[in-house]
CSV table of N, CA and C in Angstrom, one decimal:
chain,number,residue,atom,x,y,z
A,1,ALA,N,99.5,113.0,100.4
A,1,ALA,CA,99.7,113.5,101.7
A,1,ALA,C,98.7,112.8,102.6
A,2,ASP,N,99.1,112.7,103.9
A,2,ASP,CA,98.3,112.0,104.9
A,2,ASP,C,96.9,112.5,105.0
A,3,ILE,N,96.7,113.8,104.8
A,3,ILE,CA,95.4,114.4,104.9
A,3,ILE,C,94.5,114.0,103.8
A,4,GLN,N,95.1,113.6,102.6
A,4,GLN,CA,94.3,113.1,101.5
A,4,GLN,C,93.8,111.7,101.8
A,5,VAL,N,94.5,110.9,102.6
A,5,VAL,CA,94.2,109.5,102.8
A,5,VAL,C,93.1,109.4,103.9
A,6,ASP,N,93.3,110.2,105.0
A,6,ASP,CA,92.4,110.1,106.1
A,6,ASP,C,92.1,111.5,106.7
A,7,MET,N,90.9,111.9,106.8
A,7,MET,CA,90.5,113.2,107.3
A,7,MET,C,90.9,113.5,108.8
A,8,LYS,N,91.2,112.4,109.5
A,8,LYS,CA,91.5,112.6,110.9
A,8,LYS,C,92.8,113.4,111.1
A,9,TYR,N,93.6,113.5,110.0
A,9,TYR,CA,94.8,114.3,110.1
A,9,TYR,C,94.6,115.8,109.8
A,10,LEU,N,93.4,116.2,109.5
A,10,LEU,CA,93.1,117.6,109.2
A,10,LEU,C,93.6,118.5,110.4
A,11,SER,N,93.4,118.1,111.6
A,11,SER,CA,93.7,118.9,112.8
A,11,SER,C,95.2,119.3,112.9
A,12,LYS,N,96.1,118.6,112.2
A,12,LYS,CA,97.5,119.0,112.3
A,12,LYS,C,97.8,120.1,111.3
A,13,TYR,N,96.9,120.4,110.4
A,13,TYR,CA,97.1,121.5,109.4
A,13,TYR,C,96.0,122.6,109.6
A,14,PRO,N,96.1,123.3,110.7
A,14,PRO,CA,95.0,124.3,111.0
A,14,PRO,C,94.8,125.4,110.0
A,15,ASN,N,95.9,125.8,109.3
A,15,ASN,CA,95.8,126.9,108.3
A,15,ASN,C,95.8,126.4,106.8
A,16,ALA,N,95.7,125.1,106.6
A,16,ALA,CA,95.7,124.6,105.3
A,16,ALA,C,94.4,124.9,104.5
A,17,PRO,N,94.6,125.2,103.2
A,17,PRO,CA,93.4,125.5,102.4
A,17,PRO,C,92.8,124.1,101.9
A,18,PHE,N,92.5,123.3,102.8
A,18,PHE,CA,92.1,121.9,102.5
A,18,PHE,C,91.0,121.5,103.6
A,19,GLY,N,89.9,121.1,103.1
A,19,GLY,CA,88.8,120.7,104.0
A,19,GLY,C,88.1,119.5,103.5
A,20,GLU,N,86.9,119.3,104.1
A,20,GLU,CA,86.1,118.2,103.8
A,20,GLU,C,85.7,118.1,102.3
A,21,LYS,N,85.4,119.2,101.7
A,21,LYS,CA,85.0,119.3,100.2
A,21,LYS,C,86.2,118.8,99.4
A,22,GLU,N,87.4,119.3,99.7
A,22,GLU,CA,88.6,118.9,98.9
A,22,GLU,C,88.9,117.5,99.1
A,23,PHE,N,88.7,117.0,100.3
A,23,PHE,CA,88.9,115.6,100.6
A,23,PHE,C,88.0,114.7,99.8
A,24,ARG,N,86.7,115.0,99.8
A,24,ARG,CA,85.7,114.2,99.1
A,24,ARG,C,85.9,114.2,97.6
A,25,GLU,N,86.4,115.3,97.1
A,25,GLU,CA,86.6,115.5,95.6
A,25,GLU,C,88.0,115.1,95.2
A,26,ALA,N,88.9,114.8,96.2
A,26,ALA,CA,90.3,114.5,95.9
A,26,ALA,C,90.9,115.5,95.0
A,27,LEU,N,90.7,116.8,95.3
A,27,LEU,CA,91.2,117.9,94.5
A,27,LEU,C,92.7,118.0,94.4
A,28,PRO,N,93.4,117.9,95.5
A,28,PRO,CA,94.9,117.9,95.4
A,28,PRO,C,95.4,116.8,94.4
A,29,GLN,N,94.9,115.7,94.6
A,29,GLN,CA,95.3,114.5,93.8
A,29,GLN,C,95.0,114.8,92.3
A,30,LYS,N,93.8,115.3,92.0
A,30,LYS,CA,93.4,115.6,90.6
A,30,LYS,C,94.4,116.6,90.0
A,31,LYS,N,94.8,117.6,90.8
A,31,LYS,CA,95.7,118.6,90.2
A,31,LYS,C,97.0,118.0,89.9
A,32,VAL,N,97.5,117.2,90.8
A,32,VAL,CA,98.8,116.6,90.6
A,32,VAL,C,98.8,115.6,89.4
A,33,LEU,N,97.8,114.8,89.3
A,33,LEU,CA,97.6,113.8,88.2
A,33,LEU,C,97.4,114.6,86.9
A,34,GLY,N,96.7,115.7,86.9
A,34,GLY,CA,96.5,116.5,85.7
A,34,GLY,C,97.9,117.1,85.2
A,35,TYR,N,98.6,117.6,86.2
A,35,TYR,CA,100.0,118.1,85.8
A,35,TYR,C,100.9,117.1,85.2
A,36,LEU,N,100.9,115.9,85.8
A,36,LEU,CA,101.7,114.8,85.3
A,36,LEU,C,101.3,114.4,83.9
A,37,SER,N,100.0,114.3,83.7
A,37,SER,CA,99.4,113.9,82.4
A,37,SER,C,99.8,115.0,81.3
A,38,GLU,N,99.7,116.2,81.7
A,38,GLU,CA,100.0,117.3,80.8
A,38,GLU,C,101.4,117.2,80.2
A,39,PHE,N,102.3,116.7,81.0
A,39,PHE,CA,103.7,116.6,80.6
A,39,PHE,C,104.1,115.1,80.2
A,40,GLY,N,103.1,114.3,80.1
A,40,GLY,CA,103.3,112.9,79.6
A,40,GLY,C,104.0,112.0,80.6
A,41,ILE,N,103.9,112.3,81.9
A,41,ILE,CA,104.6,111.6,82.9
A,41,ILE,C,103.7,110.5,83.4
A,42,GLU,N,104.1,109.3,83.3
A,42,GLU,CA,103.3,108.2,83.8
A,42,GLU,C,103.3,108.2,85.3
A,43,SER,N,102.2,107.8,85.9
A,43,SER,CA,102.1,107.7,87.4
A,43,SER,C,101.1,106.6,87.8
A,44,LEU,N,101.2,106.3,89.1
A,44,LEU,CA,100.3,105.3,89.7
A,44,LEU,C,99.6,106.0,90.8
A,45,ASP,N,98.3,106.1,90.7
A,45,ASP,CA,97.5,106.8,91.8
A,45,ASP,C,97.3,105.9,93.0
A,46,LEU,N,98.0,106.1,94.0
A,46,LEU,CA,97.9,105.3,95.2
A,46,LEU,C,96.8,105.8,96.1
A,47,LEU,N,96.2,106.9,95.9
A,47,LEU,CA,95.2,107.5,96.8
A,47,LEU,C,94.0,106.6,97.0
A,48,PRO,N,93.3,106.2,95.9
A,48,PRO,CA,92.1,105.4,96.1
A,48,PRO,C,92.3,104.1,97.0
A,49,PRO,N,93.3,103.3,96.7
A,49,PRO,CA,93.5,102.1,97.5
A,49,PRO,C,93.9,102.4,98.9
A,50,LEU,N,94.7,103.5,99.1
A,50,LEU,CA,95.1,103.9,100.5
A,50,LEU,C,93.9,104.4,101.3
A,51,GLN,N,93.0,105.2,100.6
A,51,GLN,CA,91.8,105.7,101.3
A,51,GLN,C,90.9,104.5,101.7
A,52,LYS,N,90.8,103.5,100.8
A,52,LYS,CA,90.0,102.4,101.1
A,52,LYS,C,90.5,101.6,102.3
A,53,PHE,N,91.8,101.5,102.3
A,53,PHE,CA,92.5,100.8,103.4
A,53,PHE,C,92.3,101.5,104.7
A,54,ALA,N,92.5,102.8,104.7
A,54,ALA,CA,92.4,103.7,105.9
A,54,ALA,C,90.9,103.6,106.4
A,55,ALA,N,90.0,103.6,105.4
A,55,ALA,CA,88.5,103.6,105.8
A,55,ALA,C,88.1,102.3,106.5
A,56,SER,N,88.9,101.3,106.3
A,56,SER,CA,88.7,100.0,107.0
A,56,SER,C,89.1,100.0,108.5
A,57,GLY,N,89.6,101.2,108.9
A,57,GLY,CA,90.0,101.4,110.3
A,57,GLY,C,91.5,101.1,110.6
A,58,LYS,N,92.2,100.7,109.5
A,58,LYS,CA,93.7,100.4,109.7
A,58,LYS,C,94.5,101.7,109.7
A,59,ASN,N,95.5,101.8,110.5
A,59,ASN,CA,96.3,103.0,110.6
A,59,ASN,C,97.5,102.8,109.6
A,60,LEU,N,97.9,103.8,108.9
A,60,LEU,CA,99.0,103.8,107.9
A,60,LEU,C,100.2,104.5,108.4
A,61,TYR,N,100.0,105.3,109.5
A,61,TYR,CA,101.1,106.2,109.9
A,61,TYR,C,101.6,105.9,111.3
A,62,PHE,N,102.8,106.4,111.6
A,62,PHE,CA,103.4,106.2,112.9
A,62,PHE,C,102.5,106.8,114.0
A,63,ALA,N,102.1,108.0,113.8
A,63,ALA,CA,101.3,108.8,114.8
A,63,ALA,C,100.5,109.8,114.1
A,64,ASP,N,99.5,110.4,114.8
A,64,ASP,CA,98.7,111.4,114.2
A,64,ASP,C,99.5,112.6,113.8
A,65,LYS,N,100.6,112.9,114.4
A,65,LYS,CA,101.3,114.1,114.0
A,65,LYS,C,102.5,113.8,113.1
A,66,ASP,N,102.6,112.6,112.6
A,66,ASP,CA,103.7,112.2,111.8
A,66,ASP,C,103.2,111.7,110.4
A,67,PRO,N,103.7,112.4,109.3
A,67,PRO,CA,103.2,112.0,108.0
A,67,PRO,C,103.9,110.8,107.4
A,68,HIS,N,104.8,110.2,108.1
A,68,HIS,CA,105.5,109.1,107.5
A,68,HIS,C,104.8,107.7,107.8
A,69,PHE,N,104.8,106.9,106.8
A,69,PHE,CA,104.2,105.6,106.9
A,69,PHE,C,104.9,104.7,108.0
A,70,ASP,N,104.1,103.9,108.7
A,70,ASP,CA,104.6,102.9,109.6
A,70,ASP,C,104.8,101.6,108.8
A,71,VAL,N,105.1,100.5,109.4
A,71,VAL,CA,105.3,99.3,108.7
A,71,VAL,C,104.1,98.9,107.9
A,72,THR,N,102.9,99.0,108.4
A,72,THR,CA,101.7,98.7,107.7
A,72,THR,C,101.5,99.6,106.5
A,73,GLY,N,101.8,100.9,106.6
A,73,GLY,CA,101.7,101.8,105.5
A,73,GLY,C,102.6,101.5,104.3
A,74,HIS,N,103.9,101.1,104.7
A,74,HIS,CA,104.9,100.7,103.7
A,74,HIS,C,104.5,99.4,103.0
A,75,ALA,N,104.0,98.5,103.8
A,75,ALA,CA,103.6,97.2,103.3
A,75,ALA,C,102.4,97.3,102.3
A,76,LYS,N,101.5,98.1,102.7
A,76,LYS,CA,100.3,98.3,101.8
A,76,LYS,C,100.7,99.0,100.5
A,77,THR,N,101.6,100.0,100.6
A,77,THR,CA,102.1,100.7,99.4
A,77,THR,C,102.8,99.7,98.5
A,78,GLY,N,103.7,98.9,99.1
A,78,GLY,CA,104.5,97.9,98.4
A,78,GLY,C,103.6,96.9,97.7
A,79,GLU,N,102.5,96.5,98.3
A,79,GLU,CA,101.5,95.6,97.8
A,79,GLU,C,100.9,96.2,96.5
A,80,ILE,N,100.5,97.4,96.6
A,80,ILE,CA,99.8,98.1,95.5
A,80,ILE,C,100.8,98.2,94.3
A,81,LEU,N,102.0,98.6,94.6
A,81,LEU,CA,103.0,98.7,93.5
A,81,LEU,C,103.3,97.4,92.9
A,82,TYR,N,103.4,96.3,93.7
A,82,TYR,CA,103.7,95.0,93.2
A,82,TYR,C,102.6,94.5,92.3
A,83,LYS,N,101.4,94.7,92.7
A,83,LYS,CA,100.2,94.3,91.8
A,83,LYS,C,100.2,95.0,90.5
A,84,LYS,N,100.6,96.3,90.5
A,84,LYS,CA,100.6,97.1,89.3
A,84,LYS,C,101.7,96.6,88.4
A,85,LEU,N,102.9,96.4,88.9
A,85,LEU,CA,104.0,95.9,88.1
A,85,LEU,C,103.7,94.5,87.6
A,86,ARG,N,103.0,93.6,88.3
A,86,ARG,CA,102.6,92.3,87.8
A,86,ARG,C,101.6,92.5,86.7
A,87,ALA,N,100.7,93.4,86.8
A,87,ALA,CA,99.7,93.6,85.8
A,87,ALA,C,100.4,94.1,84.5
A,88,LEU,N,101.5,94.8,84.6
A,88,LEU,CA,102.2,95.3,83.4
A,88,LEU,C,103.2,94.3,82.9
A,89,ASN,N,103.2,93.1,83.5
A,89,ASN,CA,104.2,92.1,83.2
A,89,ASN,C,105.6,92.5,83.3
A,90,TRP,N,105.9,93.4,84.3
A,90,TRP,CA,107.2,93.9,84.6
A,90,TRP,C,107.9,93.0,85.6
A,91,LEU,N,107.2,92.1,86.2
A,91,LEU,CA,107.8,91.1,87.2
A,91,LEU,C,107.4,89.7,86.8
């Protein structure tokens, strides 16, 4: 979710049970990854590289009120996926 990538999006979810502590500890992500692991579902955690990218001041989304990636967000996600597939020798 956009709020997990960049805290500036918190204002668009005024009633969400998600705040600075959950952001710092990546709690939603940990729950999802734990659930996937419990059922033996492989996954690629995009959160750390997307957070690093957003922290560099680059915008990943169309607008503050829009959770969809813009061109930069899609390009960064594609780059991360490509590197992972190359590392697995799938490409």
